[in-house]
Amino acid sequence: LDKKRYSVIGLAESFNIATKIINDVNHPDFVNRIKAEKIDVLIFQGYQKLGPAILEAPAWGCLNRHSGPLPKYRGSFAIFWGMYFQESQFGVSVHKMTEKFDEGRLLTQKVVSRKRNDTIATLYDKTNQLGANALVDALEQIENQREADLPNEPGAGSIFRTPSLKNLVSYCLGRRRSK
C-alpha cells in the first residue's frame, strides 16, 4: 500500500497540484495569498479553527476531509472514539467548512466496515485511502456544479476531543463502552 498516494499531499502531488503546510491559516499574509492567487478551493485537514477571512478567501470555499462519519463523530480522534465505543462502521466525510466545527454542508461520505483484526492504525490506513477518493468525488461535484447536500444537522452527533489518559488506559485494557 502506497501511503503517500492516499494522503492529501500525496493525492495533490499526483495531479501536480502545489501544496504547502501552513502553521497559521488565519494569518493575513496567507489569506491575502489565497485571494491573490485566485484559489478556487482550499482543502483543510487539521484542528485549527478557521476564521471568516480564510473561509471566504477561496472562490468556492474550504473543504475539510474529516476522519469520521458526520454528524455522529464531530471533532477530533474520530477513529479512536469509534474503536472506544466498539463501532462496526468507520468512515470519512468531506464537507464545506463553516465557522462551526464539522457542521458545513456534507458533500460526500465513504464508509468501511471494521474487521475483527482491525486496529486504530489499520483503520487510519483504510480511511486515508477512502479520504483520497472522497476528496476526488467532492472536487468533481464542485467542478460540475452538482454538489450533494447530505444530512449533517447542526447539533446532531457528539463533539469529541483528545482522549484523556483515563480513556486511553480504559481502551488499552479492553474496557470499552457502548455509546
PDB file of C-alpha atoms in Angstrom, residues 15-173:
ATOM      1  CA  PHE A  15      -2.150  15.714 -10.017  1.00  0.00           C
ATOM      2  CA  ASN A  16       0.724  18.232  -9.955  1.00  0.00           C
ATOM      3  CA  ILE A  17      -1.138  20.470  -7.515  1.00  0.00           C
ATOM      4  CA  ALA A  18       1.086  22.627  -5.329  1.00  0.00           C
ATOM      5  CA  THR A  19       0.848  22.053  -1.578  1.00  0.00           C
ATOM      6  CA  LYS A  20       2.216  23.853   1.428  1.00  0.00           C
ATOM      7  CA  ILE A  21       1.934  23.185   5.145  1.00  0.00           C
ATOM      8  CA  ILE A  22       0.895  26.384   6.931  1.00  0.00           C
ATOM      9  CA  ASN A  23       1.210  26.955  10.689  1.00  0.00           C
ATOM     10  CA  ASP A  24      -1.495  29.634  10.935  1.00  0.00           C
ATOM     11  CA  VAL A  25      -4.087  29.561   8.177  1.00  0.00           C
ATOM     12  CA  ASN A  26      -5.739  32.667   9.610  1.00  0.00           C
ATOM     13  CA  HIS A  27      -2.596  34.803   9.198  1.00  0.00           C
ATOM     14  CA  PRO A  28      -3.364  37.813   6.947  1.00  0.00           C
ATOM     15  CA  ASP A  29      -0.385  37.027   4.679  1.00  0.00           C
ATOM     16  CA  PHE A  30      -1.798  33.580   3.917  1.00  0.00           C
ATOM     17  CA  VAL A  31      -5.350  34.888   3.423  1.00  0.00           C
ATOM     18  CA  ASN A  32      -4.040  37.550   1.018  1.00  0.00           C
ATOM     19  CA  ARG A  33      -2.018  34.939  -0.880  1.00  0.00           C
ATOM     20  CA  ILE A  34      -5.133  32.775  -1.385  1.00  0.00           C
ATOM     21  CA  LYS A  35      -7.037  35.788  -2.713  1.00  0.00           C
ATOM     22  CA  ALA A  36      -4.166  36.974  -4.933  1.00  0.00           C
ATOM     23  CA  GLU A  37      -3.683  33.542  -6.482  1.00  0.00           C
ATOM     24  CA  LYS A  38      -7.440  33.239  -7.086  1.00  0.00           C
ATOM     25  CA  ILE A  39      -7.614  29.825  -5.431  1.00  0.00           C
ATOM     26  CA  ASP A  40     -10.930  28.070  -6.080  1.00  0.00           C
ATOM     27  CA  VAL A  41     -10.951  25.566  -3.206  1.00  0.00           C
ATOM     28  CA  LEU A  42      -8.808  25.211  -0.101  1.00  0.00           C
ATOM     29  CA  ILE A  43      -8.592  21.693   1.360  1.00  0.00           C
ATOM     30  CA  PHE A  44      -8.044  21.632   5.087  1.00  0.00           C
ATOM     31  CA  GLN A  45      -7.248  18.759   7.384  1.00  0.00           C
ATOM     32  CA  GLY A  46      -6.433  19.637  10.951  1.00  0.00           C
ATOM     33  CA  TYR A  47      -7.730  21.031  14.183  1.00  0.00           C
ATOM     34  CA  GLN A  48      -7.154  24.767  13.816  1.00  0.00           C
ATOM     35  CA  LYS A  49     -10.256  26.969  13.908  1.00  0.00           C
ATOM     36  CA  LEU A  50     -10.689  28.870  10.664  1.00  0.00           C
ATOM     37  CA  GLY A  51     -11.911  32.438  10.820  1.00  0.00           C
ATOM     38  CA  PRO A  52     -14.256  34.126   8.367  1.00  0.00           C
ATOM     39  CA  ALA A  53     -11.426  35.747   6.352  1.00  0.00           C
ATOM     40  CA  ILE A  54      -9.848  32.427   5.322  1.00  0.00           C
ATOM     41  CA  LEU A  55     -13.193  30.668   4.887  1.00  0.00           C
ATOM     42  CA  GLU A  56     -14.214  33.362   2.390  1.00  0.00           C
ATOM     43  CA  ALA A  57     -10.822  33.709   0.643  1.00  0.00           C
ATOM     44  CA  PRO A  58     -11.147  30.888  -1.940  1.00  0.00           C
ATOM     45  CA  ALA A  59     -13.740  31.425  -4.672  1.00  0.00           C
ATOM     46  CA  TRP A  60     -15.814  28.339  -3.752  1.00  0.00           C
ATOM     47  CA  GLY A  61     -14.752  27.982  -0.111  1.00  0.00           C
ATOM     48  CA  CYS A  62     -12.905  25.487   2.070  1.00  0.00           C
ATOM     49  CA  LEU A  63     -13.259  21.726   2.202  1.00  0.00           C
ATOM     50  CA  ASN A  64     -12.491  19.588   5.239  1.00  0.00           C
ATOM     51  CA  ARG A  65     -11.608  15.914   4.986  1.00  0.00           C
ATOM     52  CA  HIS A  66     -12.847  14.586   8.302  1.00  0.00           C
ATOM     53  CA  SER A  67     -11.731  11.169   9.579  1.00  0.00           C
ATOM     54  CA  GLY A  68     -15.143  10.099  10.774  1.00  0.00           C
ATOM     55  CA  PRO A  69     -18.770   9.799   9.802  1.00  0.00           C
ATOM     56  CA  LEU A  70     -20.593  13.094  10.227  1.00  0.00           C
ATOM     57  CA  PRO A  71     -22.651  14.108  12.073  1.00  0.00           C
ATOM     58  CA  LYS A  72     -22.152  11.199  14.507  1.00  0.00           C
ATOM     59  CA  TYR A  73     -18.447  11.804  15.211  1.00  0.00           C
ATOM     60  CA  ARG A  74     -17.689  15.518  15.126  1.00  0.00           C
ATOM     61  CA  GLY A  75     -14.404  16.845  16.483  1.00  0.00           C
ATOM     62  CA  SER A  76     -11.101  15.067  16.765  1.00  0.00           C
ATOM     63  CA  PHE A  77      -9.823  11.498  17.004  1.00  0.00           C
ATOM     64  CA  ALA A  78     -12.977  10.003  15.466  1.00  0.00           C
ATOM     65  CA  ILE A  79     -11.296   6.676  14.782  1.00  0.00           C
ATOM     66  CA  PHE A  80     -10.102   6.309  18.373  1.00  0.00           C
ATOM     67  CA  TRP A  81     -13.573   7.144  19.649  1.00  0.00           C
ATOM     68  CA  GLY A  82     -15.192   4.746  17.181  1.00  0.00           C
ATOM     69  CA  MET A  83     -12.967   1.936  18.440  1.00  0.00           C
ATOM     70  CA  TYR A  84     -13.573   3.002  22.042  1.00  0.00           C
ATOM     71  CA  PHE A  85     -17.338   2.706  21.505  1.00  0.00           C
ATOM     72  CA  GLN A  86     -16.927  -0.540  19.514  1.00  0.00           C
ATOM     73  CA  GLU A  87     -18.392   0.765  16.269  1.00  0.00           C
ATOM     74  CA  SER A  88     -18.656  -1.633  13.342  1.00  0.00           C
ATOM     75  CA  GLN A  89     -18.540   1.101  10.664  1.00  0.00           C
ATOM     76  CA  PHE A  90     -15.903   3.791  10.160  1.00  0.00           C
ATOM     77  CA  GLY A  91     -15.755   6.459   7.560  1.00  0.00           C
ATOM     78  CA  VAL A  92     -14.555   9.658   6.062  1.00  0.00           C
ATOM     79  CA  SER A  93     -16.609  12.768   5.366  1.00  0.00           C
ATOM     80  CA  VAL A  94     -15.899  15.748   3.129  1.00  0.00           C
ATOM     81  CA  HIS A  95     -17.823  18.906   3.913  1.00  0.00           C
ATOM     82  CA  LYS A  96     -17.780  22.604   3.137  1.00  0.00           C
ATOM     83  CA  MET A  97     -16.345  24.370   6.153  1.00  0.00           C
ATOM     84  CA  THR A  98     -18.163  26.942   8.252  1.00  0.00           C
ATOM     85  CA  GLU A  99     -17.095  28.712  11.411  1.00  0.00           C
ATOM     86  CA  LYS A 100     -18.563  25.858  13.461  1.00  0.00           C
ATOM     87  CA  PHE A 101     -16.520  22.653  13.549  1.00  0.00           C
ATOM     88  CA  ASP A 102     -17.794  19.885  11.273  1.00  0.00           C
ATOM     89  CA  GLU A 103     -21.197  21.480  10.617  1.00  0.00           C
ATOM     90  CA  GLY A 104     -20.876  22.525   6.978  1.00  0.00           C
ATOM     91  CA  ARG A 105     -22.731  21.061   4.011  1.00  0.00           C
ATOM     92  CA  LEU A 106     -21.729  17.411   3.625  1.00  0.00           C
ATOM     93  CA  LEU A 107     -20.690  16.623   0.052  1.00  0.00           C
ATOM     94  CA  THR A 108     -19.651  13.001   0.334  1.00  0.00           C
ATOM     95  CA  GLN A 109     -19.075  10.229   2.800  1.00  0.00           C
ATOM     96  CA  LYS A 110     -17.292   6.898   2.401  1.00  0.00           C
ATOM     97  CA  VAL A 111     -17.701   4.031   4.860  1.00  0.00           C
ATOM     98  CA  VAL A 112     -15.684   0.919   5.645  1.00  0.00           C
ATOM     99  CA  SER A 113     -16.646  -1.982   7.912  1.00  0.00           C
ATOM    100  CA  ARG A 114     -14.340  -2.840  10.779  1.00  0.00           C
ATOM    101  CA  LYS A 115     -12.858  -6.292  10.557  1.00  0.00           C
ATOM    102  CA  ARG A 116     -12.131  -8.392  13.638  1.00  0.00           C
ATOM    103  CA  ASN A 117      -8.372  -7.814  13.436  1.00  0.00           C
ATOM    104  CA  ASP A 118      -8.528  -4.076  12.670  1.00  0.00           C
ATOM    105  CA  THR A 119      -6.647  -1.670  14.898  1.00  0.00           C
ATOM    106  CA  ILE A 120      -6.712   2.098  15.141  1.00  0.00           C
ATOM    107  CA  ALA A 121      -3.680   2.138  12.813  1.00  0.00           C
ATOM    108  CA  THR A 122      -5.247  -0.125  10.160  1.00  0.00           C
ATOM    109  CA  LEU A 123      -8.454   1.906  10.256  1.00  0.00           C
ATOM    110  CA  TYR A 124      -6.460   5.118   9.745  1.00  0.00           C
ATOM    111  CA  ASP A 125      -4.862   3.495   6.689  1.00  0.00           C
ATOM    112  CA  LYS A 126      -8.258   2.443   5.339  1.00  0.00           C
ATOM    113  CA  THR A 127      -9.903   5.806   5.969  1.00  0.00           C
ATOM    114  CA  ASN A 128      -6.941   7.664   4.459  1.00  0.00           C
ATOM    115  CA  GLN A 129      -7.445   5.632   1.298  1.00  0.00           C
ATOM    116  CA  LEU A 130     -11.168   6.374   1.388  1.00  0.00           C
ATOM    117  CA  GLY A 131     -10.414  10.038   2.063  1.00  0.00           C
ATOM    118  CA  ALA A 132      -8.462  10.431  -1.151  1.00  0.00           C
ATOM    119  CA  ASN A 133     -11.392   9.006  -3.128  1.00  0.00           C
ATOM    120  CA  ALA A 134     -13.873  11.143  -1.194  1.00  0.00           C
ATOM    121  CA  LEU A 135     -11.895  14.304  -1.997  1.00  0.00           C
ATOM    122  CA  VAL A 136     -11.876  13.427  -5.687  1.00  0.00           C
ATOM    123  CA  ASP A 137     -15.651  12.907  -5.543  1.00  0.00           C
ATOM    124  CA  ALA A 138     -16.185  16.240  -3.783  1.00  0.00           C
ATOM    125  CA  LEU A 139     -13.931  18.145  -6.191  1.00  0.00           C
ATOM    126  CA  GLU A 140     -15.720  16.604  -9.176  1.00  0.00           C
ATOM    127  CA  GLN A 141     -19.056  17.689  -7.682  1.00  0.00           C
ATOM    128  CA  ILE A 142     -17.759  21.246  -7.320  1.00  0.00           C
ATOM    129  CA  GLU A 143     -16.290  21.285 -10.826  1.00  0.00           C
ATOM    130  CA  ASN A 144     -19.561  20.016 -12.318  1.00  0.00           C
ATOM    131  CA  GLN A 145     -21.643  22.338 -10.103  1.00  0.00           C
ATOM    132  CA  ARG A 146     -23.590  19.344  -8.769  1.00  0.00           C
ATOM    133  CA  GLU A 147     -22.798  19.415  -5.080  1.00  0.00           C
ATOM    134  CA  ALA A 148     -24.594  16.910  -2.887  1.00  0.00           C
ATOM    135  CA  ASP A 149     -26.237  18.105   0.286  1.00  0.00           C
ATOM    136  CA  LEU A 150     -26.191  15.078   2.578  1.00  0.00           C
ATOM    137  CA  PRO A 151     -27.678  15.290   6.094  1.00  0.00           C
ATOM    138  CA  ASN A 152     -25.327  16.984   8.584  1.00  0.00           C
ATOM    139  CA  GLU A 153     -27.699  18.561  11.062  1.00  0.00           C
ATOM    140  CA  PRO A 154     -26.163  21.177  13.378  1.00  0.00           C
ATOM    141  CA  GLY A 155     -26.099  19.862  16.922  1.00  0.00           C
ATOM    142  CA  ALA A 156     -26.574  16.223  15.883  1.00  0.00           C
ATOM    143  CA  GLY A 157     -23.988  13.672  16.959  1.00  0.00           C
ATOM    144  CA  SER A 158     -21.279  14.285  19.525  1.00  0.00           C
ATOM    145  CA  ILE A 159     -18.230  16.537  19.555  1.00  0.00           C
ATOM    146  CA  PHE A 160     -15.169  14.541  20.573  1.00  0.00           C
ATOM    147  CA  ARG A 161     -11.885  15.908  21.872  1.00  0.00           C
ATOM    148  CA  THR A 162      -8.440  14.480  22.548  1.00  0.00           C
ATOM    149  CA  PRO A 163      -8.825  11.309  24.634  1.00  0.00           C
ATOM    150  CA  SER A 164      -7.883  11.649  28.294  1.00  0.00           C
ATOM    151  CA  LEU A 165      -5.324   9.388  29.943  1.00  0.00           C
ATOM    152  CA  LYS A 166      -8.251   7.590  31.574  1.00  0.00           C
ATOM    153  CA  ASN A 167      -9.848   6.986  28.133  1.00  0.00           C
ATOM    154  CA  LEU A 168      -6.569   5.663  26.735  1.00  0.00           C
ATOM    155  CA  VAL A 169      -5.968   3.310  29.673  1.00  0.00           C
ATOM    156  CA  SER A 170      -9.569   2.084  29.527  1.00  0.00           C
ATOM    157  CA  TYR A 171      -9.232   1.407  25.802  1.00  0.00           C
ATOM    158  CA  CYS A 172      -5.901  -0.406  26.188  1.00  0.00           C
ATOM    159  CA  LEU A 173      -7.291  -2.577  28.987  1.00  0.00           C
TER     160      LEU A 173
END
